[in-house]
PDB file of C-alpha atoms and ligand atoms in Angstrom:
ATOM      1  CA  UNK A   1     -17.815  -9.195  11.411  1.00 63.00           C
ATOM      2  CA  UNK A   2     -18.197  -5.527  10.464  1.00 71.00           C
ATOM      3  CA  UNK A   3     -16.997  -3.949   7.202  1.00 76.00           C
ATOM      4  CA  UNK A   4     -14.021  -2.573   9.130  1.00 92.00           C
ATOM      5  CA  UNK A   5     -12.894  -5.446  10.551  1.00 93.00           C
ATOM      6  CA  UNK A   6      -9.990  -6.006   8.007  1.00 97.00           C
ATOM      7  CA  UNK A   7      -8.778  -2.398   8.692  1.00 98.00           C
ATOM      8  CA  UNK A   8      -5.896  -1.451  10.973  1.00 98.00           C
ATOM      9  CA  UNK A   9      -4.924   2.384  11.504  1.00 98.00           C
ATOM     10  CA  UNK A  10      -1.438   2.883  12.255  1.00 98.00           C
ATOM     11  CA  UNK A  11      -1.843   5.514  15.015  1.00 97.00           C
ATOM     12  CA  UNK A  12       1.910   5.795  15.874  1.00 98.00           C
ATOM     13  CA  UNK A  13       2.672   9.535  16.593  1.00 98.00           C
ATOM     14  CA  UNK A  14       5.677   9.709  14.131  1.00 98.00           C
ATOM     15  CA  UNK A  15       3.337   8.463  11.265  1.00 98.00           C
ATOM     16  CA  UNK A  16       0.630  10.970  12.312  1.00 98.00           C
ATOM     17  CA  UNK A  17       2.938  13.789  12.536  1.00 98.00           C
ATOM     18  CA  UNK A  18       4.330  13.453   9.119  1.00 98.00           C
ATOM     19  CA  UNK A  19       0.788  12.675   7.478  1.00 98.00           C
ATOM     20  CA  UNK A  20      -0.283  16.002   8.954  1.00 98.00           C
ATOM     21  CA  UNK A  21       2.809  17.672   7.229  1.00 98.00           C
ATOM     22  CA  UNK A  22       1.704  16.080   4.201  1.00 98.00           C
ATOM     23  CA  UNK A  23      -1.837  17.352   4.163  1.00 98.00           C
ATOM     24  CA  UNK A  24      -0.965  20.890   4.252  1.00 98.00           C
ATOM     25  CA  UNK A  25      -1.223  22.184   0.869  1.00 98.00           C
ATOM     26  CA  UNK A  26       2.120  24.193   0.928  1.00 98.00           C
ATOM     27  CA  UNK A  27       3.752  21.264   1.618  1.00 98.00           C
ATOM     28  CA  UNK A  28       6.306  21.298  -1.365  1.00 98.00           C
ATOM     29  CA  UNK A  29       6.455  18.114  -3.769  1.00 98.00           C
ATOM     30  CA  UNK A  30       9.814  17.129  -2.551  1.00 98.00           C
ATOM     31  CA  UNK A  31       9.071  17.210   1.172  1.00 98.00           C
ATOM     32  CA  UNK A  32       5.613  15.318   0.293  1.00 98.00           C
ATOM     33  CA  UNK A  33       7.500  12.425  -1.514  1.00 98.00           C
ATOM     34  CA  UNK A  34      10.114  12.113   1.358  1.00 98.00           C
ATOM     35  CA  UNK A  35       7.389  12.194   4.060  1.00 98.00           C
ATOM     36  CA  UNK A  36       5.503   9.386   2.085  1.00 98.00           C
ATOM     37  CA  UNK A  37       8.890   7.356   1.954  1.00 98.00           C
ATOM     38  CA  UNK A  38       9.415   7.936   5.833  1.00 98.00           C
ATOM     39  CA  UNK A  39       5.836   6.857   6.680  1.00 98.00           C
ATOM     40  CA  UNK A  40       6.181   3.710   4.437  1.00 98.00           C
ATOM     41  CA  UNK A  41       9.186   2.683   6.458  1.00 98.00           C
ATOM     42  CA  UNK A  42       7.404   3.163   9.720  1.00 98.00           C
ATOM     43  CA  UNK A  43       4.200   1.392   8.537  1.00 98.00           C
ATOM     44  CA  UNK A  44       6.153  -1.499   7.016  1.00 98.00           C
ATOM     45  CA  UNK A  45       6.886  -2.401  10.562  1.00 96.00           C
ATOM     46  CA  UNK A  46       3.055  -2.810  11.226  1.00 97.00           C
ATOM     47  CA  UNK A  47       2.121  -4.275   7.708  1.00 98.00           C
ATOM     48  CA  UNK A  48       4.954  -7.171   8.232  1.00 97.00           C
ATOM     49  CA  UNK A  49       4.218  -7.568  11.857  1.00 96.00           C
ATOM     50  CA  UNK A  50       2.828 -11.299  11.110  1.00 94.00           C
ATOM     51  CA  UNK A  51       5.349 -12.409   8.815  1.00 95.00           C
ATOM     52  CA  UNK A  52       6.555 -15.961   9.246  1.00 94.00           C
ATOM     53  CA  UNK A  53       9.591 -16.435  11.020  1.00 96.00           C
ATOM     54  CA  UNK A  54      11.952 -19.600  10.756  1.00 97.00           C
ATOM     55  CA  UNK A  55      15.299 -20.154  12.374  1.00 97.00           C
ATOM     56  CA  UNK A  56      18.747 -20.329  10.561  1.00 96.00           C
ATOM     57  CA  UNK A  57      21.814 -21.333  12.107  1.00 98.00           C
ATOM     58  CA  UNK A  58      24.156 -18.440  12.400  1.00 98.00           C
ATOM     59  CA  UNK A  59      27.769 -18.386  13.848  1.00 98.00           C
ATOM     60  CA  UNK A  60      28.297 -15.579  15.912  1.00 98.00           C
ATOM     61  CA  UNK A  61      32.100 -14.811  16.749  1.00 98.00           C
ATOM     62  CA  UNK A  62      31.314 -16.742  19.999  1.00 98.00           C
ATOM     63  CA  UNK A  63      29.122 -19.684  19.045  1.00 98.00           C
ATOM     64  CA  UNK A  64      26.449 -20.978  16.908  1.00 98.00           C
ATOM     65  CA  UNK A  65      22.977 -19.935  17.423  1.00 98.00           C
ATOM     66  CA  UNK A  66      19.441 -20.574  15.796  1.00 98.00           C
ATOM     67  CA  UNK A  67      18.754 -17.188  14.859  1.00 98.00           C
ATOM     68  CA  UNK A  68      15.212 -15.953  13.727  1.00 97.00           C
ATOM     69  CA  UNK A  69      14.963 -14.892   9.985  1.00 97.00           C
ATOM     70  CA  UNK A  70      12.006 -14.464   7.430  1.00 96.00           C
ATOM     71  CA  UNK A  71      10.630 -17.817   6.259  1.00 95.00           C
ATOM     72  CA  UNK A  72       9.621 -18.821   2.693  1.00 91.00           C
ATOM     73  CA  UNK A  73      10.087 -16.876  -0.631  1.00 92.00           C
ATOM     74  CA  UNK A  74      10.849 -12.969  -0.805  1.00 94.00           C
ATOM     75  CA  UNK A  75       8.067 -10.959  -0.412  1.00 97.00           C
ATOM     76  CA  UNK A  76       6.529  -9.081  -3.414  1.00 98.00           C
ATOM     77  CA  UNK A  77       5.766  -5.160  -3.324  1.00 98.00           C
ATOM     78  CA  UNK A  78       3.239  -4.504  -5.954  1.00 98.00           C
ATOM     79  CA  UNK A  79       2.663  -0.651  -6.870  1.00 98.00           C
ATOM     80  CA  UNK A  80      -0.620   0.176  -8.121  1.00 97.00           C
ATOM     81  CA  UNK A  81       0.314   3.072 -10.446  1.00 97.00           C
ATOM     82  CA  UNK A  82       1.115   5.589 -10.585  1.00 94.00           C
ATOM     83  CA  UNK A  83       0.879   6.792  -6.781  1.00 97.00           C
ATOM     84  CA  UNK A  84       1.844   3.600  -5.433  1.00 98.00           C
ATOM     85  CA  UNK A  85       5.311   4.290  -6.640  1.00 98.00           C
ATOM     86  CA  UNK A  86       5.685   6.856  -3.910  1.00 98.00           C
ATOM     87  CA  UNK A  87       5.684   3.933  -1.404  1.00 98.00           C
ATOM     88  CA  UNK A  88       8.149   1.740  -3.017  1.00 98.00           C
ATOM     89  CA  UNK A  89      11.392   3.557  -1.832  1.00 98.00           C
ATOM     90  CA  UNK A  90      10.728   3.404   1.948  1.00 98.00           C
ATOM     91  CA  UNK A  91       9.238  -0.396   1.635  1.00 98.00           C
ATOM     92  CA  UNK A  92      12.455  -1.106  -0.105  1.00 98.00           C
ATOM     93  CA  UNK A  93      14.592   0.738   2.235  1.00 98.00           C
ATOM     94  CA  UNK A  94      13.378  -1.885   5.060  1.00 97.00           C
ATOM     95  CA  UNK A  95      12.757  -4.813   2.961  1.00 97.00           C
ATOM     96  CA  UNK A  96      15.544  -4.682   0.198  1.00 97.00           C
ATOM     97  CA  UNK A  97      15.367  -8.282  -1.119  1.00 96.00           C
ATOM     98  CA  UNK A  98      11.433  -7.806  -1.824  1.00 98.00           C
ATOM     99  CA  UNK A  99      10.622  -8.574  -5.453  1.00 98.00           C
ATOM    100  CA  UNK A 100       8.655  -5.468  -7.112  1.00 98.00           C
ATOM    101  CA  UNK A 101       5.963  -5.547  -9.452  1.00 98.00           C
ATOM    102  CA  UNK A 102       3.451  -2.866 -11.090  1.00 98.00           C
ATOM    103  CA  UNK A 103      -0.258  -2.888 -11.905  1.00 98.00           C
ATOM    104  CA  UNK A 104      -1.669  -0.144 -13.963  1.00 97.00           C
ATOM    105  CA  UNK A 105      -5.279   0.114 -14.573  1.00 92.00           C
ATOM    106  CA  UNK A 106      -7.793   2.219 -16.546  1.00 85.00           C
ATOM    107  CA  UNK A 107     -11.570   2.220 -16.744  1.00 77.00           C
ATOM    108  CA  UNK A 108     -13.023   1.683 -19.986  1.00 78.00           C
ATOM    109  CA  UNK A 109     -15.734   4.328 -20.181  1.00 77.00           C
ATOM    110  CA  UNK A 110     -18.044   2.021 -22.278  1.00 78.00           C
ATOM    111  CA  UNK A 111     -17.901  -1.042 -20.313  1.00 76.00           C
ATOM    112  CA  UNK A 112     -16.923   0.382 -17.076  1.00 69.00           C
ATOM    113  CA  UNK A 113     -14.648  -2.612 -16.608  1.00 75.00           C
ATOM    114  CA  UNK A 114     -11.002  -2.053 -15.448  1.00 81.00           C
ATOM    115  CA  UNK A 115      -8.432  -2.643 -18.271  1.00 87.00           C
ATOM    116  CA  UNK A 116      -4.607  -3.315 -17.118  1.00 89.00           C
ATOM    117  CA  UNK A 117      -2.533  -1.273 -19.529  1.00 95.00           C
ATOM    118  CA  UNK A 118       0.584  -2.242 -17.560  1.00 96.00           C
ATOM    119  CA  UNK A 119       1.077  -5.404 -15.651  1.00 96.00           C
ATOM    120  CA  UNK A 120       4.672  -6.646 -14.610  1.00 97.00           C
ATOM    121  CA  UNK A 121       4.357  -8.899 -11.577  1.00 97.00           C
ATOM    122  CA  UNK A 122       7.068 -11.089  -9.777  1.00 97.00           C
ATOM    123  CA  UNK A 123       7.242 -14.887 -10.383  1.00 97.00           C
ATOM    124  CA  UNK A 124       5.876 -17.378  -8.168  1.00 97.00           C
ATOM    125  CA  UNK A 125       3.305 -15.039  -6.545  1.00 97.00           C
ATOM    126  CA  UNK A 126       1.360 -17.944  -5.026  1.00 97.00           C
ATOM    127  CA  UNK A 127       4.185 -18.513  -2.432  1.00 96.00           C
ATOM    128  CA  UNK A 128       5.007 -14.995  -1.564  1.00 97.00           C
ATOM    129  CA  UNK A 129       3.356 -12.696   0.683  1.00 97.00           C
ATOM    130  CA  UNK A 130       2.152  -9.779  -1.494  1.00 98.00           C
ATOM    131  CA  UNK A 131       1.959  -6.052  -0.203  1.00 98.00           C
ATOM    132  CA  UNK A 132      -0.135  -3.958  -2.479  1.00 98.00           C
ATOM    133  CA  UNK A 133       0.761  -0.329  -2.298  1.00 98.00           C
ATOM    134  CA  UNK A 134      -1.863   2.650  -3.016  1.00 98.00           C
ATOM    135  CA  UNK A 135      -1.671   5.571  -1.039  1.00 98.00           C
ATOM    136  CA  UNK A 136      -5.319   6.449  -1.436  1.00 97.00           C
ATOM    137  CA  UNK A 137      -8.195   4.347  -0.884  1.00 97.00           C
ATOM    138  CA  UNK A 138     -10.942   6.408  -2.119  1.00 96.00           C
ATOM    139  CA  UNK A 139     -13.900   4.716  -4.098  1.00 94.00           C
ATOM    140  CA  UNK A 140     -11.809   1.349  -3.377  1.00 95.00           C
ATOM    141  CA  UNK A 141     -12.751   0.459  -7.167  1.00 93.00           C
ATOM    142  CA  UNK A 142      -9.237   0.465  -8.538  1.00 94.00           C
ATOM    143  CA  UNK A 143      -7.526  -1.147  -5.477  1.00 97.00           C
ATOM    144  CA  UNK A 144     -10.154  -3.899  -5.789  1.00 97.00           C
ATOM    145  CA  UNK A 145      -9.327  -4.273  -9.387  1.00 96.00           C
ATOM    146  CA  UNK A 146      -5.681  -4.199  -8.727  1.00 97.00           C
ATOM    147  CA  UNK A 147      -6.065  -7.079  -6.177  1.00 98.00           C
ATOM    148  CA  UNK A 148      -8.478  -9.015  -8.444  1.00 96.00           C
ATOM    149  CA  UNK A 149      -5.804  -9.133 -11.192  1.00 96.00           C
ATOM    150  CA  UNK A 150      -3.003  -9.896  -8.465  1.00 97.00           C
ATOM    151  CA  UNK A 151      -4.938 -12.845  -7.260  1.00 98.00           C
ATOM    152  CA  UNK A 152      -5.568 -13.871 -11.007  1.00 96.00           C
ATOM    153  CA  UNK A 153      -2.030 -14.212 -11.259  1.00 96.00           C
ATOM    154  CA  UNK A 154      -2.007 -16.602  -8.310  1.00 97.00           C
ATOM    155  CA  UNK A 155      -1.398 -14.501  -5.108  1.00 98.00           C
ATOM    156  CA  UNK A 156      -3.291 -15.974  -2.125  1.00 97.00           C
ATOM    157  CA  UNK A 157      -1.728 -14.128   0.702  1.00 97.00           C
ATOM    158  CA  UNK A 158      -2.194 -10.161   0.248  1.00 98.00           C
ATOM    159  CA  UNK A 159      -2.138  -7.137   2.496  1.00 98.00           C
ATOM    160  CA  UNK A 160      -3.127  -3.608   1.104  1.00 98.00           C
ATOM    161  CA  UNK A 161      -1.007  -0.710   2.437  1.00 98.00           C
ATOM    162  CA  UNK A 162      -2.485   2.790   2.088  1.00 98.00           C
ATOM    163  CA  UNK A 163      -1.927   6.223   3.655  1.00 98.00           C
ATOM    164  CA  UNK A 164      -5.389   7.535   3.736  1.00 98.00           C
ATOM    165  CA  UNK A 165      -8.753   5.655   3.317  1.00 98.00           C
ATOM    166  CA  UNK A 166     -12.368   6.877   3.086  1.00 97.00           C
ATOM    167  CA  UNK A 167     -15.200   4.776   4.665  1.00 97.00           C
ATOM    168  CA  UNK A 168     -16.585   4.262   1.126  1.00 96.00           C
ATOM    169  CA  UNK A 169     -13.215   2.674  -0.063  1.00 96.00           C
ATOM    170  CA  UNK A 170     -12.798   0.482   2.968  1.00 98.00           C
ATOM    171  CA  UNK A 171     -16.545  -0.867   2.543  1.00 97.00           C
ATOM    172  CA  UNK A 172     -15.945  -1.460  -1.239  1.00 96.00           C
ATOM    173  CA  UNK A 173     -12.741  -3.132  -1.016  1.00 97.00           C
ATOM    174  CA  UNK A 174     -13.578  -5.229   1.989  1.00 97.00           C
ATOM    175  CA  UNK A 175     -16.674  -6.527   0.479  1.00 97.00           C
ATOM    176  CA  UNK A 176     -14.672  -7.634  -2.424  1.00 97.00           C
ATOM    177  CA  UNK A 177     -11.607  -8.950  -0.620  1.00 98.00           C
ATOM    178  CA  UNK A 178     -12.539  -9.706   3.099  1.00 97.00           C
ATOM    179  CA  UNK A 179      -9.453 -11.742   3.037  1.00 98.00           C
ATOM    180  CA  UNK A 180      -6.968  -8.890   2.441  1.00 98.00           C
ATOM    181  CA  UNK A 181      -6.065  -6.927   5.449  1.00 98.00           C
ATOM    182  CA  UNK A 182      -5.832  -3.076   4.871  1.00 98.00           C
ATOM    183  CA  UNK A 183      -3.509  -0.889   6.546  1.00 98.00           C
ATOM    184  CA  UNK A 184      -3.633   2.919   6.681  1.00 98.00           C
ATOM    185  CA  UNK A 185      -2.429   5.600   8.368  1.00 98.00           C
ATOM    186  CA  UNK A 186      -6.013   7.498   8.747  1.00 98.00           C
ATOM    187  CA  UNK A 187      -9.514   7.079   8.085  1.00 98.00           C
ATOM    188  CA  UNK A 188     -11.015  10.105   6.711  1.00 98.00           C
ATOM    189  CA  UNK A 189     -14.396  11.585   6.783  1.00 98.00           C
ATOM    190  CA  UNK A 190     -15.610  10.776   3.290  1.00 97.00           C
ATOM    191  CA  UNK A 191     -15.354  11.218  -0.379  1.00 96.00           C
ATOM    192  CA  UNK A 192     -16.326  14.581  -2.388  1.00 95.00           C
ATOM    193  CA  UNK A 193     -18.617  14.391  -5.698  1.00 94.00           C
ATOM    194  CA  UNK A 194     -15.150  14.078  -7.685  1.00 93.00           C
ATOM    195  CA  UNK A 195     -14.147  11.176  -5.485  1.00 92.00           C
ATOM    196  CA  UNK A 196     -11.314  13.042  -3.472  1.00 95.00           C
ATOM    197  CA  UNK A 197     -10.829  12.113  -0.085  1.00 97.00           C
ATOM    198  CA  UNK A 198     -12.155  14.814   2.687  1.00 98.00           C
ATOM    199  CA  UNK A 199     -10.175  16.208   4.344  1.00 98.00           C
ATOM    200  CA  UNK A 200      -7.563  14.199   2.417  1.00 98.00           C
ATOM    201  CA  UNK A 201      -4.528  15.697   0.857  1.00 98.00           C
ATOM    202  CA  UNK A 202      -5.534  16.346  -2.751  1.00 97.00           C
ATOM    203  CA  UNK A 203      -4.185  14.242  -5.917  1.00 97.00           C
ATOM    204  CA  UNK A 204      -1.415  12.000  -4.225  1.00 97.00           C
ATOM    205  CA  UNK A 205       0.108  11.156  -7.492  1.00 97.00           C
ATOM    206  CA  UNK A 206       0.275  14.918  -8.443  1.00 97.00           C
ATOM    207  CA  UNK A 207       1.729  16.020  -5.153  1.00 98.00           C
ATOM    208  CA  UNK A 208       4.420  13.093  -5.210  1.00 98.00           C
ATOM    209  CA  UNK A 209       5.526  13.909  -8.818  1.00 97.00           C
ATOM    210  CA  UNK A 210       4.799  17.570  -8.976  1.00 96.00           C
ATOM    211  CA  UNK A 211       2.613  17.186 -11.964  1.00 96.00           C
ATOM    212  CA  UNK A 212       0.146  20.198 -11.209  1.00 86.00           C
TER     213      UNK A 212
HETATM  214  N1  URA B   1      -6.918  10.025  -5.489  1.00 80.76           N
HETATM  215  C1  URA B   1      -6.096  10.916  -4.981  1.00 80.76           C
HETATM  216  O1  URA B   1      -4.876  10.979  -5.219  1.00 80.76           O
HETATM  217  N2  URA B   1      -6.572  11.810  -4.070  1.00 80.76           N
HETATM  218  C2  URA B   1      -7.908  11.405  -3.568  1.00 80.76           C
HETATM  219  O2  URA B   1      -8.314  12.182  -2.670  1.00 80.76           O
HETATM  220  C3  URA B   1      -8.601  10.517  -4.078  1.00 80.76           C
HETATM  221  C4  URA B   1      -8.159   9.560  -4.780  1.00 80.76           C
END
């Protein structure tokens, strides 16, 4: 098992094309947010590929059949604040019944431990497939801490959906959560000294919400 065994790169041409548009520094904020929504919808297809399916009796206009339907409790989508919110609209467009939660963390500069400043999670997490959303897997520390928190609230079946990942982030995250598959649209070269992904796309939160 290598450190990248849990990583799936979604190489679909539509995803790759839209991601390239997003990387352009001249991509306007409203276009950036729309493209992230569109990519999230497309990536949802891959992230949910192995969901359990059961059958339900459905009466068509002609006869009754055993039709495939998603099994078990509704999925949980958990946004890692704040950039994770940029993936929610696309995910909810294709999984409208999903329950939605939020994890906001900051790092205590004295203890260096992550502290949650906002936590609002759906009930019965242990029985749901949880998809944690964070577009940028950079150092991997905040995503790993967010998944620690989600696990501590009972979740056992978790996937992480990102847009861009750095090798450092994948290594850190996979070492702490080898049971959590990671989905990304691209694995970039690495991090700069400030922790930004290269070549990357800049600060995802600022670009989604036009805060710079
Ligand atoms: N977070 C971002 O938004 N961008 C990066 O490049 C790294 C972390």
